[in-house]
PDB file of C-alpha atoms and ligand atoms in Angstrom:
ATOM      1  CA  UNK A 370     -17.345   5.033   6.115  1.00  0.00           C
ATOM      2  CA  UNK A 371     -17.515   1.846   3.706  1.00  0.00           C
ATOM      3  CA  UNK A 372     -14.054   1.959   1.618  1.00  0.00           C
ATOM      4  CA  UNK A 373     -13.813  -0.694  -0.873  1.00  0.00           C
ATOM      5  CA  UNK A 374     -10.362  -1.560  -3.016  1.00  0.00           C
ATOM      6  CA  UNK A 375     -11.450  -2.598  -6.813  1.00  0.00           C
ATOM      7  CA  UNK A 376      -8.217  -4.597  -7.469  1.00  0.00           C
ATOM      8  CA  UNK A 377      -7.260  -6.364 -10.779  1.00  0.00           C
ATOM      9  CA  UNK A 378      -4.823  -6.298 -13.934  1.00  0.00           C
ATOM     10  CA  UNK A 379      -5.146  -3.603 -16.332  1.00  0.00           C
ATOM     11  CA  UNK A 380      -8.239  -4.222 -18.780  1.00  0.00           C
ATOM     12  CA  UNK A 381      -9.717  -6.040 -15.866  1.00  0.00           C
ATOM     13  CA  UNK A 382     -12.703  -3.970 -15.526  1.00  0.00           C
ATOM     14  CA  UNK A 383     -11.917  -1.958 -12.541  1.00  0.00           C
ATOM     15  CA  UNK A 384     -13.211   1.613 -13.580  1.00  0.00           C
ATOM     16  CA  UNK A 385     -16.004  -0.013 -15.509  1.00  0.00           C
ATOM     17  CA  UNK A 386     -17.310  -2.043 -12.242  1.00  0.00           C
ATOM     18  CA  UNK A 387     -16.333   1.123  -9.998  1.00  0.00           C
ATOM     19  CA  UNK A 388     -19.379   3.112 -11.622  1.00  0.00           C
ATOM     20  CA  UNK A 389     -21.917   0.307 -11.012  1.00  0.00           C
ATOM     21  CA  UNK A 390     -20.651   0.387  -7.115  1.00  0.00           C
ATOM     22  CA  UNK A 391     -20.798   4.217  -7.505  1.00  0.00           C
ATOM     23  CA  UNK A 392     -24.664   4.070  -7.924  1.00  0.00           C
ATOM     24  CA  UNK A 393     -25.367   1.261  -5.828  1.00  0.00           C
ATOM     25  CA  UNK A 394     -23.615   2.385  -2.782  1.00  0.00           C
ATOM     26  CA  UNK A 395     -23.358   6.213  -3.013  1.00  0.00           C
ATOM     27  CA  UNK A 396     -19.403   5.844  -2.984  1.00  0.00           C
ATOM     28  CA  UNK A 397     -16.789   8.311  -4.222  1.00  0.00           C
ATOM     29  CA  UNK A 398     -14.471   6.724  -6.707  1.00  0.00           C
ATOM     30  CA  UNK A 399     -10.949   7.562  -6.631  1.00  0.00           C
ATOM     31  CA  UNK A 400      -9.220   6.164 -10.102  1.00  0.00           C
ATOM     32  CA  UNK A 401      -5.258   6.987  -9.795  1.00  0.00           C
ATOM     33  CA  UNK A 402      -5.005   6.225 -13.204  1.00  0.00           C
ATOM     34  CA  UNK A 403      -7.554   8.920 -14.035  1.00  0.00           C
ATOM     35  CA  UNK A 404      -6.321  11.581 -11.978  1.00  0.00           C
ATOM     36  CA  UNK A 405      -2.645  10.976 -13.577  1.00  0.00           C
ATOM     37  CA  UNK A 406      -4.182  11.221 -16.851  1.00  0.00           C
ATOM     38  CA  UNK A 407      -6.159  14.621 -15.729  1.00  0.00           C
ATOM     39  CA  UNK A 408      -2.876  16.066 -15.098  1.00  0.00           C
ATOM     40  CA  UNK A 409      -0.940  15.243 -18.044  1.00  0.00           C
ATOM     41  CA  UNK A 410      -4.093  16.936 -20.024  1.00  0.00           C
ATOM     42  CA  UNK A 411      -4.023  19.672 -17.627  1.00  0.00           C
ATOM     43  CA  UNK A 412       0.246  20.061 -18.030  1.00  0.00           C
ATOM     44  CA  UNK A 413       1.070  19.981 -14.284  1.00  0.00           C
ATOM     45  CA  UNK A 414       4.280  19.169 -12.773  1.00  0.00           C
ATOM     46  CA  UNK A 415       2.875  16.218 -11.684  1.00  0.00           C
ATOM     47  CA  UNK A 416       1.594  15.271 -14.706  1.00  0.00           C
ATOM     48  CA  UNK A 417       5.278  15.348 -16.860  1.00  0.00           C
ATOM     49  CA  UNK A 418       6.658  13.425 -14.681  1.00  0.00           C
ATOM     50  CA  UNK A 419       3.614  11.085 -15.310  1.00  0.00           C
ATOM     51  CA  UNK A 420       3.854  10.632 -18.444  1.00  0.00           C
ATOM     52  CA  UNK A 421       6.943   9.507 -19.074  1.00  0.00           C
ATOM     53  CA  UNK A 422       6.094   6.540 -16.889  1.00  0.00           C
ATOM     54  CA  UNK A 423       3.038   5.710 -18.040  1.00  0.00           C
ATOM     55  CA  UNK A 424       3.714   5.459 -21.626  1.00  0.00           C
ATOM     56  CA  UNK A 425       6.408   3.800 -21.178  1.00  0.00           C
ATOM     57  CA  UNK A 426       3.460   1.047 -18.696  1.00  0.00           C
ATOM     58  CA  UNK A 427       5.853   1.657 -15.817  1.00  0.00           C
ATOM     59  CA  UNK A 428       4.615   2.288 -12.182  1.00  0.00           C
ATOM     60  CA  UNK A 429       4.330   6.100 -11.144  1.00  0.00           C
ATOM     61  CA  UNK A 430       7.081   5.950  -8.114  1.00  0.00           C
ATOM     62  CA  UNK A 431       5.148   5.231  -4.755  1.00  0.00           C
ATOM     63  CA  UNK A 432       5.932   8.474  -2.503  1.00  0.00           C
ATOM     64  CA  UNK A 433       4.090  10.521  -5.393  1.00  0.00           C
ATOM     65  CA  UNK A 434       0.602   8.730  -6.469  1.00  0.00           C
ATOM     66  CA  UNK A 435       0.775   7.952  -2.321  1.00  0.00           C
ATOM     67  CA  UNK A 436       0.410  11.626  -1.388  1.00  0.00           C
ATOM     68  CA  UNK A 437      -1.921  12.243  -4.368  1.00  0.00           C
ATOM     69  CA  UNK A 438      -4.388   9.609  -3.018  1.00  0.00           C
ATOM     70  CA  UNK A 439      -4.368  11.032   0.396  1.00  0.00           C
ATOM     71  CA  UNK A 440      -4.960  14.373  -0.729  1.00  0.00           C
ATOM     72  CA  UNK A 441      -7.892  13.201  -3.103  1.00  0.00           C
ATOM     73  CA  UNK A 442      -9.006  11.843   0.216  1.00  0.00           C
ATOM     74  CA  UNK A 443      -9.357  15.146   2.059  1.00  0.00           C
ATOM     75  CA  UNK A 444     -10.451  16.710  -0.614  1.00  0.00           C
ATOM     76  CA  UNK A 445     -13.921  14.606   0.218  1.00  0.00           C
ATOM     77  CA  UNK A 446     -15.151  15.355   3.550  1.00  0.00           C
ATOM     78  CA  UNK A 447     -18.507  13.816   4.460  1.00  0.00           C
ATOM     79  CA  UNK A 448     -18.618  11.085   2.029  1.00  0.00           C
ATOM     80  CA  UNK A 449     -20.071   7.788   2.979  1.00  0.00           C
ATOM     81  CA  UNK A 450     -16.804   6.369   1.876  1.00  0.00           C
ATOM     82  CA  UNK A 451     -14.515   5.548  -1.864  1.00  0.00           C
ATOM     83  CA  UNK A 452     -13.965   3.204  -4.271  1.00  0.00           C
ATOM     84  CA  UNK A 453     -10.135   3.165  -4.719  1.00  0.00           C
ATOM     85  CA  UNK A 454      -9.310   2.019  -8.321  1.00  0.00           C
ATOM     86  CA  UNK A 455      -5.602   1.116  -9.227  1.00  0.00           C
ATOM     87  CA  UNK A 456      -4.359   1.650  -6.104  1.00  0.00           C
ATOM     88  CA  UNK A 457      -2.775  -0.025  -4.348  1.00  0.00           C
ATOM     89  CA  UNK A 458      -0.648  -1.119  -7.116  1.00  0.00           C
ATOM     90  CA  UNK A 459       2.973  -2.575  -4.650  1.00  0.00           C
ATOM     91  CA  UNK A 460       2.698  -3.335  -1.046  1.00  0.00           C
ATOM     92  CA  UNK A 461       4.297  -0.172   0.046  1.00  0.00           C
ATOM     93  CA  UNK A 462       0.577   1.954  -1.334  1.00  0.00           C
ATOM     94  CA  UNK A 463      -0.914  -0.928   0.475  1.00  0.00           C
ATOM     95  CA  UNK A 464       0.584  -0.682   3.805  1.00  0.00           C
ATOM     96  CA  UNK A 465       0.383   2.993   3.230  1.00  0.00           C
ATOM     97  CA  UNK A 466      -3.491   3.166   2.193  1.00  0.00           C
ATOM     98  CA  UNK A 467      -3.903   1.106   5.806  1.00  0.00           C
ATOM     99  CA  UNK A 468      -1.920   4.378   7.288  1.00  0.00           C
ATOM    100  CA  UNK A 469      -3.781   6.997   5.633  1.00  0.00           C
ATOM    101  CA  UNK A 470      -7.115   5.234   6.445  1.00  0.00           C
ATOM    102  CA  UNK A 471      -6.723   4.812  10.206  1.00  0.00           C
ATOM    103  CA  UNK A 472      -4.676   8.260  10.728  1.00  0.00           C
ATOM    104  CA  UNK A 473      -8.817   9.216   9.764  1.00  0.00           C
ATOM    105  CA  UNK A 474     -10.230   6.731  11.840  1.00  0.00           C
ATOM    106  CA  UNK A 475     -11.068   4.622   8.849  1.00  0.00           C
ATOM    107  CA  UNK A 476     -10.222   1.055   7.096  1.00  0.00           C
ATOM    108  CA  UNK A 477     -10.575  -1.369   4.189  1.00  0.00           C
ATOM    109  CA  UNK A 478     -13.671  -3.193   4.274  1.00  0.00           C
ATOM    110  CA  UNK A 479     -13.221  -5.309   1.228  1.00  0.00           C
ATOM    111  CA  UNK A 480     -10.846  -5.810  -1.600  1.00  0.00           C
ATOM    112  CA  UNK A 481     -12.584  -6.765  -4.486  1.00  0.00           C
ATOM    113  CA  UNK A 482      -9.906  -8.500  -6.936  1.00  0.00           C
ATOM    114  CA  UNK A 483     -11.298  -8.904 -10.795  1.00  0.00           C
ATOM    115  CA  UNK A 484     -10.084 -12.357 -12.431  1.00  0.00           C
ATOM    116  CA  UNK A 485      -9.580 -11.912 -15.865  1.00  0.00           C
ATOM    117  CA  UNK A 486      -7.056 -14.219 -17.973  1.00  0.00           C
ATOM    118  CA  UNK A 487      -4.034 -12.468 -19.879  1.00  0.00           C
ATOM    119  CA  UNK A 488      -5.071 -13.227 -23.587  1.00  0.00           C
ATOM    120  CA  UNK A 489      -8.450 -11.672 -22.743  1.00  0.00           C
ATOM    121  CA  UNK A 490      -7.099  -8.252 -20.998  1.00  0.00           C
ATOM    122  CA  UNK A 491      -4.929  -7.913 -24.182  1.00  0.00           C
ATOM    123  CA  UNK A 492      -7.664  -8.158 -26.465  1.00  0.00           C
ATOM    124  CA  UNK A 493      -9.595  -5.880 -24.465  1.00  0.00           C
ATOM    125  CA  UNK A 494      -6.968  -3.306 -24.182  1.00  0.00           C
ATOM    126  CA  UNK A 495      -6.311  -3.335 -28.200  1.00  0.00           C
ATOM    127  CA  UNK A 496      -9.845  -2.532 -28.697  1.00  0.00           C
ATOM    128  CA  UNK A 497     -10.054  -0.092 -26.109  1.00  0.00           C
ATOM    129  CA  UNK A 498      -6.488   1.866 -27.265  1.00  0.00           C
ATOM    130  CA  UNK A 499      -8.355   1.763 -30.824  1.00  0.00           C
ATOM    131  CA  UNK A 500     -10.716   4.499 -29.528  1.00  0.00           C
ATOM    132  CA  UNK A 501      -9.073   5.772 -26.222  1.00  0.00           C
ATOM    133  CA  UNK A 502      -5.546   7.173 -27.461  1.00  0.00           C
ATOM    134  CA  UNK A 503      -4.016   6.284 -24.419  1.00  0.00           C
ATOM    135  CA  UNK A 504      -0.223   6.488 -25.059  1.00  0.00           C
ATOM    136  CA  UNK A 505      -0.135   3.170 -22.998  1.00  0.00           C
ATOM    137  CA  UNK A 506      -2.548   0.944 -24.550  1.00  0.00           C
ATOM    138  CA  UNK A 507      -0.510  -0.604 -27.941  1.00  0.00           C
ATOM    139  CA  UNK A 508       0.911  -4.216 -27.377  1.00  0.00           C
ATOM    140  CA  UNK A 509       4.682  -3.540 -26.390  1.00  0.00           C
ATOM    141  CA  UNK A 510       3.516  -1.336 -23.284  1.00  0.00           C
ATOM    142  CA  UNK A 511       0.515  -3.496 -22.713  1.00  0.00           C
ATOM    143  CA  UNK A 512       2.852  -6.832 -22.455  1.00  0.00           C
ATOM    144  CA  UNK A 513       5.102  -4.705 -19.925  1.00  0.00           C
ATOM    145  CA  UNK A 514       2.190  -3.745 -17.744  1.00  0.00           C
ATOM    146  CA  UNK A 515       1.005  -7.033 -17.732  1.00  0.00           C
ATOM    147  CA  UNK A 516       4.060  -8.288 -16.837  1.00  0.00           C
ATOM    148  CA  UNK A 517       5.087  -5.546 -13.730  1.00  0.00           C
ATOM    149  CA  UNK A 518       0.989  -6.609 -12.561  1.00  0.00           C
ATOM    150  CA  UNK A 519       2.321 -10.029 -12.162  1.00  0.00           C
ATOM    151  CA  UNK A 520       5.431  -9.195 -10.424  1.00  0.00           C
ATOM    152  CA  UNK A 521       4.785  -6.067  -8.137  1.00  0.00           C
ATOM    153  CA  UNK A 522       0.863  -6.058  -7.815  1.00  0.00           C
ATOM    154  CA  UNK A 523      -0.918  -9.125  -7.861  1.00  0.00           C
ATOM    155  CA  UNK A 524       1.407  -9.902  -4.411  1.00  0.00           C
ATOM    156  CA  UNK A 525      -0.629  -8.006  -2.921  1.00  0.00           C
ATOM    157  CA  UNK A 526      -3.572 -10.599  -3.186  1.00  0.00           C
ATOM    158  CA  UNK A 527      -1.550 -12.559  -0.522  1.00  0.00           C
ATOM    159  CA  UNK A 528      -1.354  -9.312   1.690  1.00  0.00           C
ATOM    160  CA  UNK A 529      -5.302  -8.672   1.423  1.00  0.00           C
ATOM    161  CA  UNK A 530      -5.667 -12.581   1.977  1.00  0.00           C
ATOM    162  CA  UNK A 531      -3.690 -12.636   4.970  1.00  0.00           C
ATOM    163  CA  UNK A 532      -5.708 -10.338   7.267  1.00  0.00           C
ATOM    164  CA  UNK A 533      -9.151 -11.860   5.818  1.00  0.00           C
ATOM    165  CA  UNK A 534     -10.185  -8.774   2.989  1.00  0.00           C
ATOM    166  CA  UNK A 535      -9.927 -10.047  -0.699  1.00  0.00           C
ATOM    167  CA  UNK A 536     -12.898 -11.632  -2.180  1.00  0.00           C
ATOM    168  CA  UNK A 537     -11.777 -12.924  -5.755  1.00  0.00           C
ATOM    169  CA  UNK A 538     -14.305 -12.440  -8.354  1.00  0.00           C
ATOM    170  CA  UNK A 539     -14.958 -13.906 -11.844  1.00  0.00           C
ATOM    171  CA  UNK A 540     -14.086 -11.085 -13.959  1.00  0.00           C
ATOM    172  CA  UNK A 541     -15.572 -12.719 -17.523  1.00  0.00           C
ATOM    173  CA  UNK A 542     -19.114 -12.374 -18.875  1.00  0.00           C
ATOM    174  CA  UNK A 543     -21.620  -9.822 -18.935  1.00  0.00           C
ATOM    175  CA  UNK A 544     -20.642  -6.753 -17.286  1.00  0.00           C
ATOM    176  CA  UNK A 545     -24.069  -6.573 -14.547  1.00  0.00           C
ATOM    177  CA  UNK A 546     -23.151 -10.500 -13.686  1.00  0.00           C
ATOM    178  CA  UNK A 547     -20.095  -9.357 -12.664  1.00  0.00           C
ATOM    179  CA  UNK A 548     -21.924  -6.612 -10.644  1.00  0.00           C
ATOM    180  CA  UNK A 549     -23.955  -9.001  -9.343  1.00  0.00           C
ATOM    181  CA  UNK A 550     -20.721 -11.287  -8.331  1.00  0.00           C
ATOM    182  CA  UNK A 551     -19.759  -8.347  -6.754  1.00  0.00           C
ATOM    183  CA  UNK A 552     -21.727  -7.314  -4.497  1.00  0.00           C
ATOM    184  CA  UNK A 553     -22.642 -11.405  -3.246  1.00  0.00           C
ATOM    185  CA  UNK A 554     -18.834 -10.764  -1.789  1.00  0.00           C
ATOM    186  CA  UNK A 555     -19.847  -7.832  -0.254  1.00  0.00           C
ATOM    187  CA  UNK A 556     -22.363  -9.154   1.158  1.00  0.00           C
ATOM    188  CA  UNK A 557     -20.188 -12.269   2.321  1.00  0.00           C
ATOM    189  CA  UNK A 558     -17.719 -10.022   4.315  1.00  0.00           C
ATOM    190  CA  UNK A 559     -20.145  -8.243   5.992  1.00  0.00           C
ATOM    191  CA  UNK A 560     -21.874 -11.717   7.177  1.00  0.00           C
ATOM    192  CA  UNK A 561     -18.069 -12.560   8.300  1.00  0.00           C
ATOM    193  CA  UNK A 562     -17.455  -9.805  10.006  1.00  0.00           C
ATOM    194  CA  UNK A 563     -20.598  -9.557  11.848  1.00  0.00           C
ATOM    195  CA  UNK A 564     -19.846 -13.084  12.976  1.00  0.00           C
ATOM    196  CA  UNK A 565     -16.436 -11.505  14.752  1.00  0.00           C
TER     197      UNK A 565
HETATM  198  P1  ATP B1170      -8.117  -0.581 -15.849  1.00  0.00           P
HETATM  199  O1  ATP B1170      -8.226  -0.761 -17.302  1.00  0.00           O
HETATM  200  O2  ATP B1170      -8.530  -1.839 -15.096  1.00  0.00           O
HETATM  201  O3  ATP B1170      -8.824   0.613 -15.347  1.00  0.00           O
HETATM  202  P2  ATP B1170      -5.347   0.296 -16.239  1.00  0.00           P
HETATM  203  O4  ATP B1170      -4.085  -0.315 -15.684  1.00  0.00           O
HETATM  204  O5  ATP B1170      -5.543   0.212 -17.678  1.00  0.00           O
HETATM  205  O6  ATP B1170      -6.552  -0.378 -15.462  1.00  0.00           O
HETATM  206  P3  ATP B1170      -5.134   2.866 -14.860  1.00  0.00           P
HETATM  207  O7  ATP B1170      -5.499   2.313 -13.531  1.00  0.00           O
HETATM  208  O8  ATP B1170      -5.931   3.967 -15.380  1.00  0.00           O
HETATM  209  O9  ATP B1170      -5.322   1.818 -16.021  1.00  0.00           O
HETATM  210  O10 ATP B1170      -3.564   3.251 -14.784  1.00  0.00           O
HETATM  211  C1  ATP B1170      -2.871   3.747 -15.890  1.00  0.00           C
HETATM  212  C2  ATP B1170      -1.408   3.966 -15.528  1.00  0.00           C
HETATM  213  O11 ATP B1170      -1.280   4.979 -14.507  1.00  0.00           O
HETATM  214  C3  ATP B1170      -0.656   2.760 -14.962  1.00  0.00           C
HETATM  215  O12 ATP B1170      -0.165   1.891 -15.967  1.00  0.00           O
HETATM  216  C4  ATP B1170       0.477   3.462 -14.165  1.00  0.00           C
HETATM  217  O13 ATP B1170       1.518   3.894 -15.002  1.00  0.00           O
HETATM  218  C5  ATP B1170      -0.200   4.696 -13.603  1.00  0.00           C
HETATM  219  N1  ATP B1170      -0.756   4.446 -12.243  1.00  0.00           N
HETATM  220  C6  ATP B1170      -2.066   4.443 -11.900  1.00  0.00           C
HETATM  221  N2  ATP B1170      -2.227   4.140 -10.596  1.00  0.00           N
HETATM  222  C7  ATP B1170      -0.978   3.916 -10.099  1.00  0.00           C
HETATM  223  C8  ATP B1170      -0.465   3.541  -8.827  1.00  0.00           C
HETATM  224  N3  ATP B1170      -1.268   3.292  -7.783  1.00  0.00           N
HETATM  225  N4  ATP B1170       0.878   3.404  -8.678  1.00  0.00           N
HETATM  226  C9  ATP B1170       1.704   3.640  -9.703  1.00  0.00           C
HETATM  227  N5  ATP B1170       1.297   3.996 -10.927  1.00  0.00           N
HETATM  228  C10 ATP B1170      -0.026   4.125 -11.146  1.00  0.00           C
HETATM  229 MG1   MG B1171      -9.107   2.464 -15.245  1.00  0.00          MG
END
């Protein structure tokens, strides 16, 4: 299977670059933040307890989005492999996404982390919450999401660094650049780990 991590702060372009990847490599895309929203709409348990964290831009606590990702997992059989987009979000999902993947007999190939700076993720948020609705996309929740990305997720850059996975990216421009950008990295781990 090729499993790729789409990694960045919110507004950083994950889902939009996920679809591009979609097409280009036949992938299933996994979006956390998606399927938390699907159950709020939908009313399930899982989704009230959801809510309350996400429009408040907290984290959803790790044990619960963990075991929703690895059942969204199973629920695929056969594919040629995912896009994971927002998770990991702390190194506990991380270390547990690891877990998950090689209790299948599967791993990480790349983590693709999008570079955006802060004043342009909060100008693209605004404009998005103008026609989204999302409960969590007004300034005082954007600011706190911002800020718990800094703290609790972009650590993980270090993790993905440390065993050779994250490719950083240029996350500004024109959204098929950034493609582009994208998969050049690809391409540069696969080079790398052929060399191995
Ligand atoms: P982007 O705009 O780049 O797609 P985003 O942060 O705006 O990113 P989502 O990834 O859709 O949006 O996440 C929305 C919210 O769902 C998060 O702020 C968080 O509350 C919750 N959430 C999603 N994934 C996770 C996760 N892995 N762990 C904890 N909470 C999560
Ligand atoms: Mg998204």
């Amino acid at each position: 299977m090729f499993n790729l991590v789409i990694f960045g702060a919110p507004g950083s372009g994950k889902g939009t670059q996920s679809d591009k990847l979609i097409s280009r490599y036949g992938l299933t895309h996994i979006s956390t933040g998606e399927i938390l929203r699907e159950n709020i709409a939908k009313g399930t348990e899982l989704g009230k307890i959801a809510d309350k964290y996400i429009s408040k831009g907290h984290l959803i606590p790790d044990d619960l989005v963990t075991e929703m990702l690895a059942d969204e997992i199973d629920a695929h059989p056969g594919t040629k492999g995912f896009i994971f987009d927002g998770f990991p979000r702390t190194i506990p999902q991380a270390e547990a996404l690891d877990r998950i993947l090689e209790e299948r007999g599967e791993s990480v190939h790349s983590v693709i982390g999008l570079e955006v700076p802060d004043d342009q993720l909060i100008e693209r948020l605004l404009a998005r919450g103008k026609e989204s609705g999302r409960s969590d996309d007004n300034l005082e929740t954007i600011n706190k999401r911002l800020q718990i990305y800094h703290s609790s997720t972009s650590p993980l850059k270090d993790f993905y660094l440390g065993n050779g996975r994250y490719e950083s990216i240029e996350g500004t421009g024109e959204i098929d650049h950034i493609a582009d950008r994208i998969v050049e990295a690809i391409n540069r781990r696969d080079e790398a780990m052929k060399k191995k």
